[in-house]
């Protein structure tokens, strides 16, 4: 799914819905990410990997969306969520808002998928 500033790519790896983010995450993320996650939650998918390898910038509106989606997956649906491929700035911001109280953080996609598929 494309936006002027960012792209999200949705793929499955076993029982995990992988969302690959790229570009400048800003306003508009809610309109793309939230409905896609809600649809897959309705289909019974509860394990997610958010791959930030291609993310160049993370603005506060996107941070709020990520926190909301994280809570929806983990709290409302008893799912699991992991993040991988994060640059130092994105990791610090998401840590400050408490995302990693709910979600795991991994260096690589392979490592994250091994954990989520167990």
mmCIF file of N, CA and C in Angstrom:
data_model
loop_
_atom_site.group_PDB
_atom_site.id
_atom_site.type_symbol
_atom_site.label_atom_id
_atom_site.label_comp_id
_atom_site.label_asym_id
_atom_site.label_seq_id
_atom_site.Cartn_x
_atom_site.Cartn_y
_atom_site.Cartn_z
ATOM 1 N N UNK A 1 0.844 -1.174 0.000
ATOM 2 C CA UNK A 1 0.000 0.000 0.000
ATOM 3 C C UNK A 1 0.886 1.232 0.000
ATOM 4 N N UNK A 2 0.540 2.199 -0.821
ATOM 5 C CA UNK A 2 1.396 3.362 -1.000
ATOM 6 C C UNK A 2 0.768 4.641 -0.485
ATOM 7 N N UNK A 3 1.593 5.498 0.011
ATOM 8 C CA UNK A 3 1.274 6.855 0.390
ATOM 9 C C UNK A 3 2.337 7.701 -0.282
ATOM 10 N N UNK A 4 2.169 8.997 -0.304
ATOM 11 C CA UNK A 4 3.179 9.833 -0.946
ATOM 12 C C UNK A 4 4.540 9.737 -0.272
ATOM 13 N N UNK A 5 4.537 9.485 1.022
ATOM 14 C CA UNK A 5 5.798 9.494 1.752
ATOM 15 C C UNK A 5 6.256 8.125 2.241
ATOM 16 N N UNK A 6 5.359 7.150 2.296
ATOM 17 C CA UNK A 6 5.752 5.847 2.820
ATOM 18 C C UNK A 6 5.047 4.731 2.064
ATOM 19 N N UNK A 7 5.585 3.526 2.245
ATOM 20 C CA UNK A 7 5.017 2.324 1.645
ATOM 21 C C UNK A 7 4.932 1.248 2.718
ATOM 22 N N UNK A 8 3.834 0.501 2.692
ATOM 23 C CA UNK A 8 3.690 -0.673 3.546
ATOM 24 C C UNK A 8 3.481 -1.873 2.653
ATOM 25 N N UNK A 9 4.190 -2.941 2.945
ATOM 26 C CA UNK A 9 4.064 -4.178 2.186
ATOM 27 C C UNK A 9 3.648 -5.270 3.165
ATOM 28 N N UNK A 10 2.560 -5.973 2.848
ATOM 29 C CA UNK A 10 2.011 -7.012 3.723
ATOM 30 C C UNK A 10 2.277 -8.380 3.121
ATOM 31 N N UNK A 11 2.916 -9.262 3.912
ATOM 32 C CA UNK A 11 3.202 -10.637 3.505
ATOM 33 C C UNK A 11 3.023 -11.551 4.697
ATOM 34 N N UNK A 12 2.791 -12.822 4.433
ATOM 35 C CA UNK A 12 2.678 -13.818 5.497
ATOM 36 C C UNK A 12 3.934 -14.666 5.523
ATOM 37 N N UNK A 13 4.366 -14.989 6.721
ATOM 38 C CA UNK A 13 5.455 -15.932 6.932
ATOM 39 C C UNK A 13 4.989 -16.888 8.021
ATOM 40 N N UNK A 14 4.522 -18.050 7.616
ATOM 41 C CA UNK A 14 3.926 -18.988 8.562
ATOM 42 C C UNK A 14 2.663 -18.377 9.143
ATOM 43 N N UNK A 15 2.594 -18.319 10.458
ATOM 44 C CA UNK A 15 1.419 -17.746 11.124
ATOM 45 C C UNK A 15 1.571 -16.255 11.412
ATOM 46 N N UNK A 16 2.625 -15.639 10.885
ATOM 47 C CA UNK A 16 2.938 -14.245 11.190
ATOM 48 C C UNK A 16 2.605 -13.339 10.003
ATOM 49 N N UNK A 17 1.892 -12.250 10.294
ATOM 50 C CA UNK A 17 1.659 -11.197 9.299
ATOM 51 C C UNK A 17 2.838 -10.236 9.386
ATOM 52 N N UNK A 18 3.599 -10.167 8.315
ATOM 53 C CA UNK A 18 4.759 -9.281 8.269
ATOM 54 C C UNK A 18 4.354 -8.002 7.544
ATOM 55 N N UNK A 19 4.631 -6.883 8.194
ATOM 56 C CA UNK A 19 4.390 -5.579 7.577
ATOM 57 C C UNK A 19 5.749 -4.913 7.435
ATOM 58 N N UNK A 20 6.156 -4.699 6.180
ATOM 59 C CA UNK A 20 7.427 -4.027 5.902
ATOM 60 C C UNK A 20 7.143 -2.560 5.635
ATOM 61 N N UNK A 21 7.706 -1.715 6.469
ATOM 62 C CA UNK A 21 7.526 -0.271 6.363
ATOM 63 C C UNK A 21 8.724 0.315 5.632
ATOM 64 N N UNK A 22 8.481 1.332 4.803
ATOM 65 C CA UNK A 22 9.600 2.053 4.208
ATOM 66 C C UNK A 22 9.211 3.503 4.004
ATOM 67 N N UNK A 23 10.222 4.348 4.030
ATOM 68 C CA UNK A 23 10.006 5.770 3.802
ATOM 69 C C UNK A 23 9.822 6.562 5.080
ATOM 70 N N UNK A 24 9.096 7.647 4.954
ATOM 71 C CA UNK A 24 8.892 8.658 5.974
ATOM 72 C C UNK A 24 7.529 8.433 6.606
ATOM 73 N N UNK A 25 7.488 7.816 7.795
ATOM 74 C CA UNK A 25 6.219 7.507 8.450
ATOM 75 C C UNK A 25 5.671 8.758 9.117
ATOM 76 N N UNK A 26 4.514 9.186 8.645
ATOM 77 C CA UNK A 26 3.932 10.448 9.081
ATOM 78 C C UNK A 26 2.416 10.338 9.085
ATOM 79 N N UNK A 27 1.755 11.460 9.000
ATOM 80 C CA UNK A 27 0.299 11.503 8.924
ATOM 81 C C UNK A 27 -0.171 10.620 7.778
ATOM 82 N N UNK A 28 -1.245 9.907 8.004
ATOM 83 C CA UNK A 28 -1.778 9.009 6.988
ATOM 84 C C UNK A 28 -1.516 7.551 7.285
ATOM 85 N N UNK A 29 -0.625 7.275 8.230
ATOM 86 C CA UNK A 29 -0.329 5.885 8.561
ATOM 87 C C UNK A 29 -1.568 5.178 9.101
ATOM 88 N N UNK A 30 -2.365 5.878 9.893
ATOM 89 C CA UNK A 30 -3.574 5.271 10.471
ATOM 90 C C UNK A 30 -4.524 4.785 9.394
ATOM 91 N N UNK A 31 -4.665 5.540 8.316
ATOM 92 C CA UNK A 31 -5.597 5.183 7.254
ATOM 93 C C UNK A 31 -5.141 3.967 6.461
ATOM 94 N N UNK A 32 -3.872 3.647 6.524
ATOM 95 C CA UNK A 32 -3.343 2.501 5.791
ATOM 96 C C UNK A 32 -3.145 1.289 6.712
ATOM 97 N N UNK A 33 -2.476 1.493 7.831
ATOM 98 C CA UNK A 33 -2.105 0.385 8.710
ATOM 99 C C UNK A 33 -3.286 -0.161 9.507
ATOM 100 N N UNK A 34 -4.044 0.708 10.134
ATOM 101 C CA UNK A 34 -5.110 0.256 11.043
ATOM 102 C C UNK A 34 -6.135 -0.641 10.362
ATOM 103 N N UNK A 35 -6.714 -0.257 9.214
ATOM 104 C CA UNK A 35 -7.697 -1.153 8.587
ATOM 105 C C UNK A 35 -7.097 -2.495 8.155
ATOM 106 N N UNK A 36 -5.858 -2.491 7.700
ATOM 107 C CA UNK A 36 -5.223 -3.740 7.270
ATOM 108 C C UNK A 36 -5.008 -4.672 8.458
ATOM 109 N N UNK A 37 -4.557 -4.131 9.583
ATOM 110 C CA UNK A 37 -4.355 -4.951 10.776
ATOM 111 C C UNK A 37 -5.700 -5.435 11.311
ATOM 112 N N UNK A 38 -6.697 -4.566 11.350
ATOM 113 C CA UNK A 38 -8.022 -4.980 11.824
ATOM 114 C C UNK A 38 -8.603 -6.095 10.972
ATOM 115 N N UNK A 39 -8.404 -6.014 9.661
ATOM 116 C CA UNK A 39 -8.899 -7.056 8.750
ATOM 117 C C UNK A 39 -8.229 -8.394 9.051
ATOM 118 N N UNK A 40 -6.909 -8.374 9.207
ATOM 119 C CA UNK A 40 -6.223 -9.644 9.468
ATOM 120 C C UNK A 40 -6.524 -10.165 10.880
ATOM 121 N N UNK A 41 -6.744 -9.276 11.840
ATOM 122 C CA UNK A 41 -7.172 -9.724 13.170
ATOM 123 C C UNK A 41 -8.531 -10.409 13.084
ATOM 124 N N UNK A 42 -9.435 -9.838 12.298
ATOM 125 C CA UNK A 42 -10.757 -10.448 12.098
ATOM 126 C C UNK A 42 -10.654 -11.819 11.439
ATOM 127 N N UNK A 43 -9.596 -12.030 10.660
ATOM 128 C CA UNK A 43 -9.372 -13.314 9.997
ATOM 129 C C UNK A 43 -8.638 -14.302 10.905
ATOM 130 N N UNK A 44 -8.334 -13.894 12.134
ATOM 131 C CA UNK A 44 -7.701 -14.785 13.097
ATOM 132 C C UNK A 44 -6.196 -14.690 13.205
ATOM 133 N N UNK A 45 -5.578 -13.763 12.500
ATOM 134 C CA UNK A 45 -4.129 -13.584 12.588
ATOM 135 C C UNK A 45 -3.833 -12.759 13.836
ATOM 136 N N UNK A 46 -2.994 -13.304 14.729
ATOM 137 C CA UNK A 46 -2.689 -12.563 15.957
ATOM 138 C C UNK A 46 -1.188 -12.324 16.170
ATOM 139 N N UNK A 47 -0.346 -12.827 15.283
ATOM 140 C CA UNK A 47 1.098 -12.610 15.396
ATOM 141 C C UNK A 47 1.569 -11.709 14.268
ATOM 142 N N UNK A 48 2.319 -10.651 14.638
ATOM 143 C CA UNK A 48 2.731 -9.631 13.680
ATOM 144 C C UNK A 48 4.204 -9.299 13.843
ATOM 145 N N UNK A 49 4.823 -9.004 12.708
ATOM 146 C CA UNK A 49 6.179 -8.482 12.687
ATOM 147 C C UNK A 49 6.159 -7.187 11.896
ATOM 148 N N UNK A 50 6.599 -6.111 12.523
ATOM 149 C CA UNK A 50 6.728 -4.824 11.851
ATOM 150 C C UNK A 50 8.211 -4.633 11.538
ATOM 151 N N UNK A 51 8.542 -4.717 10.251
ATOM 152 C CA UNK A 51 9.925 -4.608 9.789
ATOM 153 C C UNK A 51 10.183 -3.164 9.374
ATOM 154 N N UNK A 52 11.052 -2.491 10.110
ATOM 155 C CA UNK A 52 11.348 -1.072 9.897
ATOM 156 C C UNK A 52 12.620 -0.856 9.078
ATOM 157 N N UNK A 53 13.092 -1.875 8.406
ATOM 158 C CA UNK A 53 14.358 -1.772 7.684
ATOM 159 C C UNK A 53 14.400 -0.572 6.734
ATOM 160 N N UNK A 54 13.292 -0.270 6.071
ATOM 161 C CA UNK A 54 13.285 0.820 5.096
ATOM 162 C C UNK A 54 12.803 2.155 5.612
ATOM 163 N N UNK A 55 12.598 2.285 6.916
ATOM 164 C CA UNK A 55 12.079 3.535 7.474
ATOM 165 C C UNK A 55 13.190 4.568 7.583
ATOM 166 N N UNK A 56 12.924 5.755 7.044
ATOM 167 C CA UNK A 56 13.901 6.834 7.098
ATOM 168 C C UNK A 56 13.585 7.865 8.171
ATOM 169 N N UNK A 57 12.296 7.999 8.524
ATOM 170 C CA UNK A 57 11.902 8.987 9.537
ATOM 171 C C UNK A 57 10.593 8.545 10.166
ATOM 172 N N UNK A 58 10.402 8.914 11.415
ATOM 173 C CA UNK A 58 9.215 8.549 12.173
ATOM 174 C C UNK A 58 8.704 9.808 12.869
ATOM 175 N N UNK A 59 7.536 10.308 12.435
ATOM 176 C CA UNK A 59 6.952 11.502 13.046
ATOM 177 C C UNK A 59 5.953 11.115 14.125
ATOM 178 N N UNK A 60 5.617 12.057 14.990
ATOM 179 C CA UNK A 60 4.744 11.785 16.126
ATOM 180 C C UNK A 60 3.368 11.242 15.760
ATOM 181 N N UNK A 61 2.708 11.680 14.655
ATOM 182 C CA UNK A 61 1.422 11.053 14.333
ATOM 183 C C UNK A 61 1.557 9.551 14.075
ATOM 184 N N UNK A 62 2.651 9.138 13.469
ATOM 185 C CA UNK A 62 2.884 7.720 13.201
ATOM 186 C C UNK A 62 3.183 6.964 14.494
ATOM 187 N N UNK A 63 3.882 7.603 15.416
ATOM 188 C CA UNK A 63 4.182 6.972 16.701
ATOM 189 C C UNK A 63 2.885 6.663 17.436
ATOM 190 N N UNK A 64 1.958 7.606 17.427
ATOM 191 C CA UNK A 64 0.660 7.394 18.090
ATOM 192 C C UNK A 64 -0.088 6.221 17.463
ATOM 193 N N UNK A 65 -0.052 6.126 16.143
ATOM 194 C CA UNK A 65 -0.717 5.024 15.441
ATOM 195 C C UNK A 65 -0.075 3.694 15.821
ATOM 196 N N UNK A 66 1.241 3.645 15.840
ATOM 197 C CA UNK A 66 1.944 2.408 16.185
ATOM 198 C C UNK A 66 1.624 1.960 17.604
ATOM 199 N N UNK A 67 1.520 2.898 18.537
ATOM 200 C CA UNK A 67 1.163 2.547 19.906
ATOM 201 C C UNK A 67 -0.262 2.002 19.967
ATOM 202 N N UNK A 68 -1.177 2.635 19.270
ATOM 203 C CA UNK A 68 -2.572 2.186 19.253
ATOM 204 C C UNK A 68 -2.700 0.799 18.634
ATOM 205 N N UNK A 69 -2.038 0.566 17.523
ATOM 206 C CA UNK A 69 -2.098 -0.733 16.855
ATOM 207 C C UNK A 69 -1.435 -1.810 17.720
ATOM 208 N N UNK A 70 -0.352 -1.450 18.367
ATOM 209 C CA UNK A 70 0.319 -2.391 19.276
ATOM 210 C C UNK A 70 -0.639 -2.834 20.380
ATOM 211 N N UNK A 71 -1.311 -1.883 21.012
ATOM 212 C CA UNK A 71 -2.262 -2.217 22.077
ATOM 213 C C UNK A 71 -3.416 -3.068 21.554
ATOM 214 N N UNK A 72 -3.871 -2.762 20.344
ATOM 215 C CA UNK A 72 -4.969 -3.537 19.738
ATOM 216 C C UNK A 72 -4.551 -4.999 19.549
ATOM 217 N N UNK A 73 -3.359 -5.220 19.012
ATOM 218 C CA UNK A 73 -2.878 -6.577 18.758
ATOM 219 C C UNK A 73 -2.657 -7.331 20.066
ATOM 220 N N UNK A 74 -1.934 -6.718 20.985
ATOM 221 C CA UNK A 74 -1.490 -7.416 22.189
ATOM 222 C C UNK A 74 -2.574 -7.465 23.263
ATOM 223 N N UNK A 75 -3.181 -6.331 23.572
ATOM 224 C CA UNK A 75 -4.170 -6.288 24.655
ATOM 225 C C UNK A 75 -5.542 -6.808 24.241
ATOM 226 N N UNK A 76 -6.029 -6.318 23.115
ATOM 227 C CA UNK A 76 -7.394 -6.661 22.719
ATOM 228 C C UNK A 76 -7.520 -8.055 22.109
ATOM 229 N N UNK A 77 -6.445 -8.554 21.484
ATOM 230 C CA UNK A 77 -6.531 -9.836 20.779
ATOM 231 C C UNK A 77 -5.548 -10.885 21.301
ATOM 232 N N UNK A 78 -4.858 -10.572 22.395
ATOM 233 C CA UNK A 78 -3.890 -11.495 22.999
ATOM 234 C C UNK A 78 -2.876 -12.004 21.983
ATOM 235 N N UNK A 79 -2.471 -11.122 21.083
ATOM 236 C CA UNK A 79 -1.506 -11.486 20.059
ATOM 237 C C UNK A 79 -0.090 -11.141 20.470
ATOM 238 N N UNK A 80 0.816 -11.399 19.547
ATOM 239 C CA UNK A 80 2.220 -11.059 19.749
ATOM 240 C C UNK A 80 2.663 -10.144 18.627
ATOM 241 N N UNK A 81 3.549 -9.226 18.974
ATOM 242 C CA UNK A 81 4.085 -8.271 18.014
ATOM 243 C C UNK A 81 5.573 -8.124 18.255
ATOM 244 N N UNK A 82 6.311 -8.053 17.157
ATOM 245 C CA UNK A 82 7.743 -7.788 17.238
ATOM 246 C C UNK A 82 8.096 -6.741 16.195
ATOM 247 N N UNK A 83 9.146 -6.011 16.479
ATOM 248 C CA UNK A 83 9.713 -5.030 15.557
ATOM 249 C C UNK A 83 11.122 -5.477 15.224
ATOM 250 N N UNK A 84 11.539 -5.230 13.988
ATOM 251 C CA UNK A 84 12.923 -5.505 13.614
ATOM 252 C C UNK A 84 13.408 -4.440 12.643
ATOM 253 N N UNK A 85 14.717 -4.401 12.462
ATOM 254 C CA UNK A 85 15.321 -3.513 11.481
ATOM 255 C C UNK A 85 15.212 -2.034 11.798
ATOM 256 N N UNK A 86 15.130 -1.694 13.062
ATOM 257 C CA UNK A 86 14.915 -0.303 13.443
ATOM 258 C C UNK A 86 16.227 0.457 13.534
ATOM 259 N N UNK A 87 16.200 1.713 13.065
ATOM 260 C CA UNK A 87 17.365 2.558 13.301
ATOM 261 C C UNK A 87 17.321 3.030 14.750
ATOM 262 N N UNK A 88 18.410 3.587 15.213
ATOM 263 C CA UNK A 88 18.532 3.956 16.626
ATOM 264 C C UNK A 88 17.477 4.980 17.063
ATOM 265 N N UNK A 89 17.195 5.952 16.219
ATOM 266 C CA UNK A 89 16.239 7.000 16.585
ATOM 267 C C UNK A 89 14.830 6.431 16.726
ATOM 268 N N UNK A 90 14.394 5.630 15.767
ATOM 269 C CA UNK A 90 13.053 5.041 15.842
ATOM 270 C C UNK A 90 12.929 4.148 17.070
ATOM 271 N N UNK A 91 13.959 3.382 17.357
ATOM 272 C CA UNK A 91 13.941 2.500 18.522
ATOM 273 C C UNK A 91 13.819 3.298 19.812
ATOM 274 N N UNK A 92 14.548 4.398 19.908
ATOM 275 C CA UNK A 92 14.489 5.215 21.123
ATOM 276 C C UNK A 92 13.117 5.850 21.300
ATOM 277 N N UNK A 93 12.547 6.353 20.220
ATOM 278 C CA UNK A 93 11.236 6.988 20.298
ATOM 279 C C UNK A 93 10.182 5.975 20.730
ATOM 280 N N UNK A 94 10.162 4.810 20.098
ATOM 281 C CA UNK A 94 9.162 3.806 20.446
ATOM 282 C C UNK A 94 9.382 3.250 21.853
ATOM 283 N N UNK A 95 10.615 3.200 22.291
ATOM 284 C CA UNK A 95 10.887 2.786 23.662
ATOM 285 C C UNK A 95 10.349 3.829 24.651
ATOM 286 N N UNK A 96 10.538 5.102 24.343
ATOM 287 C CA UNK A 96 10.071 6.171 25.227
ATOM 288 C C UNK A 96 8.556 6.178 25.396
ATOM 289 N N UNK A 97 7.809 5.828 24.350
ATOM 290 C CA UNK A 97 6.342 5.835 24.462
ATOM 291 C C UNK A 97 5.789 4.502 24.973
ATOM 292 N N UNK A 98 6.653 3.542 25.219
ATOM 293 C CA UNK A 98 6.228 2.303 25.854
ATOM 294 C C UNK A 98 5.849 1.168 24.932
ATOM 295 N N UNK A 99 6.132 1.269 23.651
ATOM 296 C CA UNK A 99 5.776 0.195 22.719
ATOM 297 C C UNK A 99 6.450 -1.115 23.101
ATOM 298 N N UNK A 100 7.695 -1.056 23.578
ATOM 299 C CA UNK A 100 8.422 -2.292 23.862
ATOM 300 C C UNK A 100 8.039 -2.923 25.205
ATOM 301 N N UNK A 101 7.087 -2.323 25.905
ATOM 302 C CA UNK A 101 6.481 -2.997 27.049
ATOM 303 C C UNK A 101 5.529 -4.081 26.551
ATOM 304 N N UNK A 102 5.042 -3.912 25.313
ATOM 305 C CA UNK A 102 4.083 -4.830 24.689
ATOM 306 C C UNK A 102 4.718 -5.712 23.622
ATOM 307 N N UNK A 103 5.724 -5.203 22.952
ATOM 308 C CA UNK A 103 6.259 -5.851 21.758
ATOM 309 C C UNK A 103 7.746 -6.147 21.911
ATOM 310 N N UNK A 104 8.184 -7.189 21.201
ATOM 311 C CA UNK A 104 9.594 -7.521 21.193
ATOM 312 C C UNK A 104 10.351 -6.672 20.189
ATOM 313 N N UNK A 105 11.651 -6.604 20.378
ATOM 314 C CA UNK A 105 12.514 -5.854 19.466
ATOM 315 C C UNK A 105 13.688 -6.745 19.095
ATOM 316 N N UNK A 106 13.883 -6.909 17.776
ATOM 317 C CA UNK A 106 14.920 -7.794 17.265
ATOM 318 C C UNK A 106 15.750 -7.073 16.217
ATOM 319 N N UNK A 107 16.985 -7.501 16.070
ATOM 320 C CA UNK A 107 17.854 -6.909 15.058
ATOM 321 C C UNK A 107 17.463 -7.365 13.657
ATOM 322 N N UNK A 108 17.116 -8.650 13.525
ATOM 323 C CA UNK A 108 16.868 -9.190 12.187
ATOM 324 C C UNK A 108 15.464 -9.772 12.065
ATOM 325 N N UNK A 109 15.010 -9.830 10.835
ATOM 326 C CA UNK A 109 13.711 -10.440 10.529
ATOM 327 C C UNK A 109 13.729 -11.926 10.863
ATOM 328 N N UNK A 110 14.811 -12.595 10.548
ATOM 329 C CA UNK A 110 14.929 -14.039 10.804
ATOM 330 C C UNK A 110 14.779 -14.329 12.293
ATOM 331 N N UNK A 111 15.478 -13.583 13.113
ATOM 332 C CA UNK A 111 15.412 -13.767 14.560
ATOM 333 C C UNK A 111 13.992 -13.526 15.087
ATOM 334 N N UNK A 112 13.357 -12.476 14.615
ATOM 335 C CA UNK A 112 11.987 -12.151 15.040
ATOM 336 C C UNK A 112 11.004 -13.225 14.624
ATOM 337 N N UNK A 113 11.121 -13.682 13.389
ATOM 338 C CA UNK A 113 10.190 -14.717 12.897
ATOM 339 C C UNK A 113 10.371 -16.028 13.649
ATOM 340 N N UNK A 114 11.592 -16.376 13.996
ATOM 341 C CA UNK A 114 11.813 -17.588 14.791
ATOM 342 C C UNK A 114 11.087 -17.498 16.126
ATOM 343 N N UNK A 115 11.160 -16.361 16.749
ATOM 344 C CA UNK A 115 10.500 -16.157 18.042
ATOM 345 C C UNK A 115 8.976 -16.193 17.898
ATOM 346 N N UNK A 116 8.446 -15.529 16.883
ATOM 347 C CA UNK A 116 7.001 -15.441 16.712
ATOM 348 C C UNK A 116 6.367 -16.735 16.233
ATOM 349 N N UNK A 117 7.095 -17.532 15.470
ATOM 350 C CA UNK A 117 6.546 -18.781 14.935
ATOM 351 C C UNK A 117 6.689 -19.946 15.899
ATOM 352 N N UNK A 118 7.376 -19.762 17.037
ATOM 353 C CA UNK A 118 7.515 -20.851 18.018
ATOM 354 C C UNK A 118 6.237 -21.090 18.755
#
